[in-house]
Amino acid sequence: MLLVIGAEALRWSRAAHAAARPSMGSVGPAARATLTELSHTHIPAPQGMPSAHASALTPLAGDGMLAFWWAGSRESGPDVKVFASRWRNGAWSAPWVVASRESLGKELGFGVRRIGNPVAWTDRSGKVHVYVVATGLGGWAAARIAHIVSNDSGATFTVRRVLPTSPLFNTSALVRTSPVALSDGGWWLPVYFEIGNKYPMLMAFDADGNPTSLARIGHSTSTLQPAIVPVSATEVRALMRDDGEQERVQHASSRDGGASWEDLPALELPNKSTSVAAIRLTSGQFLMLHNHIAAGGSDRNLLRLSISSDMRTWHTVTDIAKGPAGDEFSYPTMQQVGNELHITYTWQRQNIAHHRYKITLGESI
């Protein structure tokens, strides 16, 4: 514990929290968005892999898209691998292996005991970057983040590095939520730490995919898995999983391009330590996927899609999936591609579900 405390003190005494300008993309004048479901299916599962979890999406040129997730006999099982599937012409391809314990261990030069959450990003040159949680000894609290890159739209990957996240041998750093584009062609990768204290961080990358800075998000010691959403060219919000006693979606804000962060009051939305996803639509409104808790329900048996104009007051759009207490519909992610919204999430720890919605813009807000 003394080593951990000392390493953390060293990290934040030397940290340079550089400001950046998040890309606002093609956000237009604020207008109300209406969502109409177009399809609902499951991504094809790898044969002989009964457990699946933690999906990620990244758009490709045109209307293509890649999905990534892990699958195996069980979480932390020795046969767990990261798989990918391609969305093209309205259908998902057969899955293929992106990373395994053996492939990562061989390239990284140390034994990989288990692999976990993948997160994906396509840079402006078309390279696909995938960040994979991998552990040597110990549990998830001893995880590192492996950065792998594809130059052929995800067909093959090479290991680029272990991310430099901590003076404590880069351990206890994990990923879960989607990266965010920066105006200079770089991106932010949301990261979180969880040895003892749990807290969110933001790692910045330049346009070539090299890490440039690391900032802690707020001062909480019981939040993790930050979902980052730009509000303006300088203001950014983070919505986070709550691992503390409040059991509500946690909220933080930066008004200087991610250089410093202020903890905001928790949202009036329940959260019993479950991951959320959030994006800003080109209409200007914000969407969040989160596990609502209804009377008689459990922490992950109801996955809700909510919408907001200010990221403080949220209104229900629809319940994406729900079942009796004990069911699980969790770890959601989403991407807007043109006038469509794509959502994936873990379905009963058995498959990755995919919903597709048409986005229709209405009156101005």
Tab-separated table of C-alpha atoms in Angstrom:
chain	number	residue	atom	x	y	z
A	1	MET	CA	0.000	0.000	0.000
A	2	LEU	CA	2.864	2.377	0.733
A	3	LEU	CA	4.262	1.683	-2.735
A	4	VAL	CA	0.877	2.423	-4.311
A	5	ILE	CA	0.447	5.659	-2.329
A	6	GLY	CA	3.955	6.797	-3.203
A	7	ALA	CA	3.536	6.009	-6.882
A	8	GLU	CA	0.241	7.885	-7.031
A	9	ALA	CA	1.708	10.928	-5.262
A	10	LEU	CA	4.582	10.915	-7.779
A	11	ARG	CA	2.189	10.621	-10.699
A	12	TRP	CA	0.028	13.627	-9.845
A	13	SER	CA	2.885	15.829	-8.618
A	14	ARG	CA	4.481	15.573	-12.063
A	15	ALA	CA	1.398	15.352	-14.244
A	16	ALA	CA	1.055	17.983	-16.967
A	17	HIS	CA	-2.619	18.414	-17.725
A	18	ALA	CA	-2.546	20.007	-21.164
A	19	ALA	CA	-5.676	21.650	-22.519
A	20	ALA	CA	-7.091	20.443	-25.845
A	21	ARG	CA	-9.928	21.401	-28.162
A	22	PRO	CA	-12.513	18.665	-28.621
A	23	SER	CA	-13.887	18.383	-32.138
A	24	MET	CA	-17.493	19.457	-32.458
A	25	GLY	CA	-17.809	17.528	-35.722
A	26	SER	CA	-20.926	18.382	-37.662
A	27	VAL	CA	-23.071	19.538	-34.741
A	28	GLY	CA	-25.650	21.901	-36.199
A	29	PRO	CA	-28.314	24.195	-34.746
A	30	ALA	CA	-30.050	22.536	-31.800
A	31	ALA	CA	-33.096	20.558	-32.945
A	32	ARG	CA	-35.259	17.900	-31.371
A	33	ALA	CA	-34.390	14.369	-32.489
A	34	THR	CA	-36.890	11.552	-32.900
A	35	LEU	CA	-35.634	7.953	-32.921
A	36	THR	CA	-37.383	5.170	-34.852
A	37	GLU	CA	-36.108	1.608	-34.481
A	38	LEU	CA	-35.049	0.027	-37.777
A	39	SER	CA	-33.680	-3.331	-36.608
A	40	HIS	CA	-32.797	-5.381	-33.556
A	41	THR	CA	-30.511	-8.389	-33.744
A	42	HIS	CA	-27.456	-10.068	-32.210
A	43	ILE	CA	-23.947	-9.901	-33.624
A	44	PRO	CA	-22.899	-13.426	-34.759
A	45	ALA	CA	-21.230	-15.205	-31.844
A	46	PRO	CA	-17.962	-17.158	-32.088
A	47	GLN	CA	-18.547	-20.904	-31.995
A	48	GLY	CA	-17.891	-22.580	-28.655
A	49	MET	CA	-17.792	-19.280	-26.748
A	50	PRO	CA	-20.836	-19.205	-24.420
A	51	SER	CA	-19.982	-15.928	-22.657
A	52	ALA	CA	-19.682	-12.466	-24.240
A	53	HIS	CA	-19.286	-8.982	-22.777
A	54	ALA	CA	-18.030	-5.388	-23.158
A	55	SER	CA	-18.673	-4.345	-26.762
A	56	ALA	CA	-17.148	-1.332	-28.515
A	57	LEU	CA	-18.010	0.321	-31.838
A	58	THR	CA	-15.959	2.413	-34.239
A	59	PRO	CA	-17.143	3.801	-37.609
A	60	LEU	CA	-15.182	3.238	-40.813
A	61	ALA	CA	-15.139	5.252	-44.036
A	62	GLY	CA	-18.566	5.420	-45.654
A	63	ASP	CA	-21.260	3.703	-43.638
A	64	GLY	CA	-19.098	0.812	-42.422
A	65	MET	CA	-18.451	0.007	-38.802
A	66	LEU	CA	-16.526	-2.443	-36.628
A	67	ALA	CA	-17.666	-4.006	-33.362
A	68	PHE	CA	-15.256	-5.458	-30.805
A	69	TRP	CA	-15.963	-7.494	-27.662
A	70	TRP	CA	-14.516	-10.311	-25.614
A	71	ALA	CA	-15.891	-13.854	-25.638
A	72	GLY	CA	-14.940	-17.115	-23.976
A	73	SER	CA	-16.139	-19.730	-21.517
A	74	ARG	CA	-16.480	-17.123	-18.739
A	75	GLU	CA	-15.071	-13.772	-17.621
A	76	SER	CA	-11.324	-14.087	-16.934
A	77	GLY	CA	-11.299	-17.567	-18.466
A	78	PRO	CA	-8.035	-18.676	-20.111
A	79	ASP	CA	-9.812	-19.036	-23.471
A	80	VAL	CA	-11.154	-15.459	-23.572
A	81	LYS	CA	-10.260	-13.598	-26.767
A	82	VAL	CA	-11.157	-10.244	-28.290
A	83	PHE	CA	-13.288	-10.657	-31.407
A	84	ALA	CA	-14.426	-8.295	-34.157
A	85	SER	CA	-17.284	-8.188	-36.648
A	86	ARG	CA	-17.845	-5.843	-39.593
A	87	TRP	CA	-21.119	-4.000	-40.320
A	88	ARG	CA	-21.654	-3.633	-44.032
A	89	ASN	CA	-24.774	-3.381	-46.207
A	90	GLY	CA	-27.080	-3.798	-43.235
A	91	ALA	CA	-25.562	-6.982	-41.783
A	92	TRP	CA	-22.782	-8.172	-39.465
A	93	SER	CA	-20.000	-10.432	-40.715
A	94	ALA	CA	-18.807	-13.636	-39.110
A	95	PRO	CA	-16.501	-12.766	-36.168
A	96	TRP	CA	-12.732	-13.107	-36.218
A	97	VAL	CA	-10.056	-13.063	-33.504
A	98	VAL	CA	-8.298	-9.766	-32.855
A	99	ALA	CA	-6.264	-10.585	-29.729
A	100	SER	CA	-5.678	-13.461	-27.318
A	101	ARG	CA	-3.580	-14.071	-24.216
A	102	GLU	CA	-1.000	-15.769	-26.389
A	103	SER	CA	-0.787	-13.084	-29.078
A	104	LEU	CA	-0.570	-10.229	-26.580
A	105	GLY	CA	1.890	-12.031	-24.317
A	106	LYS	CA	4.187	-12.830	-27.233
A	107	GLU	CA	4.305	-9.234	-28.426
A	108	LEU	CA	4.408	-7.563	-25.008
A	109	GLY	CA	7.085	-9.837	-23.589
A	110	PHE	CA	5.269	-10.844	-20.402
A	111	GLY	CA	2.737	-13.505	-19.515
A	112	VAL	CA	-0.873	-12.391	-19.946
A	113	ARG	CA	-3.183	-14.149	-17.510
A	114	ARG	CA	-6.486	-12.636	-18.647
A	115	ILE	CA	-7.823	-10.119	-21.127
A	116	GLY	CA	-10.877	-7.923	-20.817
A	117	ASN	CA	-12.575	-4.790	-22.136
A	118	PRO	CA	-11.670	-3.553	-25.634
A	119	VAL	CA	-12.182	0.058	-26.795
A	120	ALA	CA	-11.809	1.136	-30.430
A	121	TRP	CA	-10.997	4.288	-32.386
A	122	THR	CA	-10.542	4.993	-36.124
A	123	ASP	CA	-8.171	7.892	-36.757
A	124	ARG	CA	-8.426	10.335	-39.657
A	125	SER	CA	-5.986	8.267	-41.770
A	126	GLY	CA	-8.179	5.170	-41.438
A	127	LYS	CA	-6.014	3.274	-38.937
A	128	VAL	CA	-8.014	1.378	-36.337
A	129	HIS	CA	-6.687	1.629	-32.771
A	130	VAL	CA	-7.892	-0.889	-30.189
A	131	TYR	CA	-7.076	-0.621	-26.491
A	132	VAL	CA	-7.350	-3.923	-24.608
A	133	VAL	CA	-7.277	-4.533	-20.857
A	134	ALA	CA	-4.703	-7.241	-20.053
A	135	THR	CA	-3.363	-8.553	-16.741
A	136	GLY	CA	-0.277	-10.501	-15.789
A	137	LEU	CA	-0.476	-11.474	-12.139
A	138	GLY	CA	-3.465	-10.590	-9.990
A	139	GLY	CA	-6.970	-9.459	-10.883
A	140	TRP	CA	-8.318	-6.489	-12.803
A	141	ALA	CA	-6.717	-4.094	-10.318
A	142	ALA	CA	-3.349	-5.200	-11.747
A	143	ALA	CA	-4.385	-4.594	-15.369
A	144	ARG	CA	-2.448	-2.767	-18.048
A	145	ILE	CA	-3.750	-1.354	-21.319
A	146	ALA	CA	-2.346	-2.824	-24.537
A	147	HIS	CA	-2.533	-0.563	-27.599
A	148	ILE	CA	-2.889	-2.493	-30.870
A	149	VAL	CA	-3.252	-1.004	-34.356
A	150	SER	CA	-4.632	-2.131	-37.726
A	151	ASN	CA	-3.721	-0.653	-41.100
A	152	ASP	CA	-6.244	-2.802	-43.005
A	153	SER	CA	-9.604	-1.862	-41.449
A	154	GLY	CA	-9.328	-4.383	-38.662
A	155	ALA	CA	-8.337	-7.494	-40.633
A	156	THR	CA	-4.977	-7.757	-38.826
A	157	PHE	CA	-3.468	-6.031	-35.801
A	158	THR	CA	0.018	-5.412	-34.434
A	159	VAL	CA	0.893	-4.484	-30.850
A	160	ARG	CA	2.123	-0.912	-30.551
A	161	ARG	CA	2.749	-0.467	-26.818
A	162	VAL	CA	1.557	-0.771	-23.243
A	163	LEU	CA	0.121	2.628	-22.403
A	164	PRO	CA	2.236	4.686	-19.974
A	165	THR	CA	-0.467	5.203	-17.355
A	166	SER	CA	1.258	4.860	-13.998
A	167	PRO	CA	4.706	4.928	-12.370
A	168	LEU	CA	3.599	1.683	-10.708
A	169	PHE	CA	4.643	-0.407	-13.748
A	170	ASN	CA	1.648	0.991	-15.686
A	171	THR	CA	-0.687	-1.251	-13.688
A	172	SER	CA	-4.248	-0.752	-12.462
A	173	ALA	CA	-5.354	1.121	-15.571
A	174	LEU	CA	-8.391	-0.022	-17.520
A	175	VAL	CA	-10.631	1.181	-20.358
A	176	ARG	CA	-14.311	0.799	-21.053
A	177	THR	CA	-15.857	3.846	-22.803
A	178	SER	CA	-15.447	5.381	-26.267
A	179	PRO	CA	-12.677	7.842	-27.215
A	180	VAL	CA	-13.478	11.425	-28.238
A	181	ALA	CA	-12.142	13.296	-31.282
A	182	LEU	CA	-9.943	16.391	-30.896
A	183	SER	CA	-9.849	19.233	-33.402
A	184	ASP	CA	-6.163	18.613	-34.270
A	185	GLY	CA	-6.785	15.026	-35.376
A	186	GLY	CA	-5.862	13.479	-32.036
A	187	TRP	CA	-8.236	11.986	-29.513
A	188	TRP	CA	-8.973	11.495	-25.851
A	189	LEU	CA	-9.109	8.008	-24.358
A	190	PRO	CA	-11.136	7.692	-21.116
A	191	VAL	CA	-9.205	5.576	-18.594
A	192	TYR	CA	-9.803	4.581	-14.978
A	193	PHE	CA	-7.738	3.429	-12.005
A	194	GLU	CA	-8.828	0.913	-9.398
A	195	ILE	CA	-6.286	-0.213	-6.796
A	196	GLY	CA	-8.130	0.614	-3.569
A	197	ASN	CA	-9.416	4.033	-4.632
A	198	LYS	CA	-11.262	4.195	-7.929
A	199	TYR	CA	-11.083	7.296	-10.096
A	200	PRO	CA	-11.418	8.309	-13.777
A	201	MET	CA	-8.705	9.752	-16.011
A	202	LEU	CA	-8.336	11.151	-19.515
A	203	MET	CA	-5.352	10.305	-21.729
A	204	ALA	CA	-4.707	12.503	-24.781
A	205	PHE	CA	-3.194	11.228	-28.059
A	206	ASP	CA	-1.789	13.173	-30.986
A	207	ALA	CA	-2.855	12.584	-34.591
A	208	ASP	CA	-0.245	9.837	-34.951
A	209	GLY	CA	-1.602	7.897	-31.996
A	210	ASN	CA	1.106	8.789	-29.486
A	211	PRO	CA	0.041	9.539	-25.883
A	212	THR	CA	0.776	13.133	-24.886
A	213	SER	CA	-0.794	13.744	-21.449
A	214	LEU	CA	-2.872	12.224	-18.677
A	215	ALA	CA	-5.371	14.107	-16.502
A	216	ARG	CA	-7.370	12.982	-13.505
A	217	ILE	CA	-11.095	13.718	-13.731
A	218	GLY	CA	-12.314	15.345	-10.516
A	219	HIS	CA	-11.444	14.314	-6.973
A	220	SER	CA	-13.766	11.397	-6.337
A	221	THR	CA	-12.304	8.093	-5.146
A	222	SER	CA	-15.331	5.944	-5.984
A	223	THR	CA	-16.121	6.646	-9.652
A	224	LEU	CA	-14.933	4.906	-12.778
A	225	GLN	CA	-15.564	4.261	-16.481
A	226	PRO	CA	-16.058	7.903	-17.554
A	227	ALA	CA	-18.168	8.621	-20.645
A	228	ILE	CA	-16.794	11.863	-22.132
A	229	VAL	CA	-18.993	14.275	-24.118
A	230	PRO	CA	-17.941	17.661	-25.597
A	231	VAL	CA	-20.359	20.509	-24.911
A	232	SER	CA	-18.377	23.238	-26.695
A	233	ALA	CA	-14.875	23.806	-28.050
A	234	THR	CA	-13.648	24.209	-24.463
A	235	GLU	CA	-16.276	22.618	-22.194
A	236	VAL	CA	-16.416	18.859	-21.646
A	237	ARG	CA	-18.608	16.732	-19.389
A	238	ALA	CA	-18.014	13.301	-17.904
A	239	LEU	CA	-20.745	10.887	-16.809
A	240	MET	CA	-19.478	8.082	-14.593
A	241	ARG	CA	-20.273	4.790	-12.967
A	242	ASP	CA	-20.758	5.145	-9.205
A	243	ASP	CA	-18.974	2.658	-6.969
A	244	GLY	CA	-19.815	4.586	-3.800
A	245	GLU	CA	-22.757	5.069	-1.478
A	246	GLN	CA	-24.756	7.588	-3.545
A	247	GLU	CA	-25.714	4.986	-6.170
A	248	ARG	CA	-26.412	7.663	-8.776
A	249	VAL	CA	-24.810	8.575	-12.089
A	250	GLN	CA	-21.828	10.777	-11.266
A	251	HIS	CA	-21.041	13.990	-13.135
A	252	ALA	CA	-17.963	16.197	-13.678
A	253	SER	CA	-17.111	19.160	-15.902
A	254	SER	CA	-14.063	20.770	-17.481
A	255	ARG	CA	-14.214	24.309	-18.884
A	256	ASP	CA	-10.608	24.447	-20.065
A	257	GLY	CA	-10.380	21.640	-22.595
A	258	GLY	CA	-9.810	18.825	-20.106
A	259	ALA	CA	-6.884	20.445	-18.258
A	260	SER	CA	-8.789	20.662	-14.953
A	261	TRP	CA	-12.051	19.154	-13.722
A	262	GLU	CA	-14.782	20.070	-11.260
A	263	ASP	CA	-17.019	17.506	-9.569
A	264	LEU	CA	-20.697	18.307	-10.131
A	265	PRO	CA	-23.698	17.039	-8.142
A	266	ALA	CA	-24.734	13.521	-9.102
A	267	LEU	CA	-27.600	13.180	-11.554
A	268	GLU	CA	-31.022	12.108	-10.334
A	269	LEU	CA	-30.573	8.774	-12.074
A	270	PRO	CA	-29.839	5.514	-10.215
A	271	ASN	CA	-26.556	3.712	-10.744
A	272	LYS	CA	-25.503	0.648	-8.766
A	273	SER	CA	-21.983	0.375	-10.188
A	274	THR	CA	-22.934	-0.117	-13.848
A	275	SER	CA	-21.328	1.347	-16.956
A	276	VAL	CA	-22.984	4.172	-18.925
A	277	ALA	CA	-22.511	5.429	-22.493
A	278	ALA	CA	-23.110	8.971	-23.744
A	279	ILE	CA	-22.768	10.899	-27.025
A	280	ARG	CA	-23.791	14.210	-28.540
A	281	LEU	CA	-25.971	13.923	-31.627
A	282	THR	CA	-25.380	16.165	-34.622
A	283	SER	CA	-28.743	17.696	-33.646
A	284	GLY	CA	-27.025	19.122	-30.564
A	285	GLN	CA	-28.901	16.957	-28.052
A	286	PHE	CA	-27.236	14.424	-25.765
A	287	LEU	CA	-28.033	10.731	-25.427
A	288	MET	CA	-27.169	8.411	-22.541
A	289	LEU	CA	-27.554	4.658	-22.131
A	290	HIS	CA	-27.791	3.619	-18.505
A	291	ASN	CA	-29.195	0.868	-16.285
A	292	HIS	CA	-32.353	2.169	-14.638
A	293	ILE	CA	-33.583	0.482	-11.448
A	294	ALA	CA	-37.334	-0.054	-11.240
A	295	ALA	CA	-39.311	-1.336	-8.260
A	296	GLY	CA	-38.611	-5.028	-7.833
A	297	GLY	CA	-35.766	-4.921	-10.333
A	298	SER	CA	-32.031	-5.486	-10.062
A	299	ASP	CA	-29.011	-3.399	-11.033
A	300	ARG	CA	-28.747	-4.462	-14.703
A	301	ASN	CA	-32.121	-5.853	-15.789
A	302	LEU	CA	-33.325	-2.619	-17.459
A	303	LEU	CA	-31.269	-0.696	-20.028
A	304	ARG	CA	-32.680	2.768	-20.728
A	305	LEU	CA	-31.972	5.353	-23.416
A	306	SER	CA	-32.398	8.949	-22.190
A	307	ILE	CA	-32.067	12.332	-23.922
A	308	SER	CA	-31.098	15.796	-22.661
A	309	SER	CA	-30.481	19.302	-23.950
A	310	ASP	CA	-28.158	20.294	-21.092
A	311	MET	CA	-26.762	17.004	-19.671
A	312	ARG	CA	-28.433	17.743	-16.325
A	313	THR	CA	-32.119	17.019	-16.914
A	314	TRP	CA	-32.782	13.725	-18.695
A	315	HIS	CA	-35.950	12.333	-20.272
A	316	THR	CA	-36.636	8.717	-21.189
A	317	VAL	CA	-36.636	7.936	-24.916
A	318	THR	CA	-37.222	4.199	-24.608
A	319	ASP	CA	-36.200	1.139	-22.649
A	320	ILE	CA	-33.813	-0.698	-24.950
A	321	ALA	CA	-34.019	-3.993	-23.058
A	322	LYS	CA	-35.704	-5.197	-19.885
A	323	GLY	CA	-36.451	-8.427	-18.089
A	324	PRO	CA	-37.079	-9.846	-14.630
A	325	ALA	CA	-34.711	-9.191	-11.738
A	326	GLY	CA	-31.437	-11.005	-12.303
A	327	ASP	CA	-31.368	-10.557	-16.084
A	328	GLU	CA	-28.443	-8.598	-17.491
A	329	PHE	CA	-28.416	-5.989	-20.263
A	330	SER	CA	-25.282	-3.996	-19.590
A	331	TYR	CA	-22.083	-2.282	-20.753
A	332	PRO	CA	-23.712	-0.326	-23.603
A	333	THR	CA	-22.045	1.714	-26.310
A	334	MET	CA	-23.376	3.763	-29.232
A	335	GLN	CA	-22.315	5.639	-32.350
A	336	GLN	CA	-24.107	7.957	-34.732
A	337	VAL	CA	-23.383	7.085	-38.377
A	338	GLY	CA	-25.075	9.521	-40.751
A	339	ASN	CA	-28.740	9.664	-39.801
A	340	GLU	CA	-28.615	6.363	-37.906
A	341	LEU	CA	-27.878	5.546	-34.278
A	342	HIS	CA	-26.226	2.201	-33.570
A	343	ILE	CA	-26.334	0.685	-30.074
A	344	THR	CA	-24.675	-2.475	-28.812
A	345	TYR	CA	-24.701	-3.993	-25.329
A	346	THR	CA	-24.175	-7.229	-23.428
A	347	TRP	CA	-27.253	-9.456	-23.636
A	348	GLN	CA	-27.445	-11.893	-20.679
A	349	ARG	CA	-23.643	-12.374	-20.810
A	350	GLN	CA	-24.296	-14.654	-23.788
A	351	ASN	CA	-24.318	-12.374	-26.849
A	352	ILE	CA	-23.792	-8.834	-28.035
A	353	ALA	CA	-27.110	-7.248	-29.045
A	354	HIS	CA	-27.369	-4.565	-31.744
A	355	HIS	CA	-30.167	-2.002	-32.205
A	356	ARG	CA	-30.339	0.431	-35.110
A	357	TYR	CA	-32.435	3.625	-35.078
A	358	LYS	CA	-33.241	6.246	-37.694
A	359	ILE	CA	-32.686	9.806	-36.431
A	360	THR	CA	-35.228	12.372	-37.642
A	361	LEU	CA	-34.736	16.044	-36.783
A	362	GLY	CA	-37.738	18.144	-35.833
A	363	GLU	CA	-38.333	21.655	-34.519
A	364	SER	CA	-35.557	23.837	-33.151
A	365	ILE	CA	-34.925	23.801	-29.405
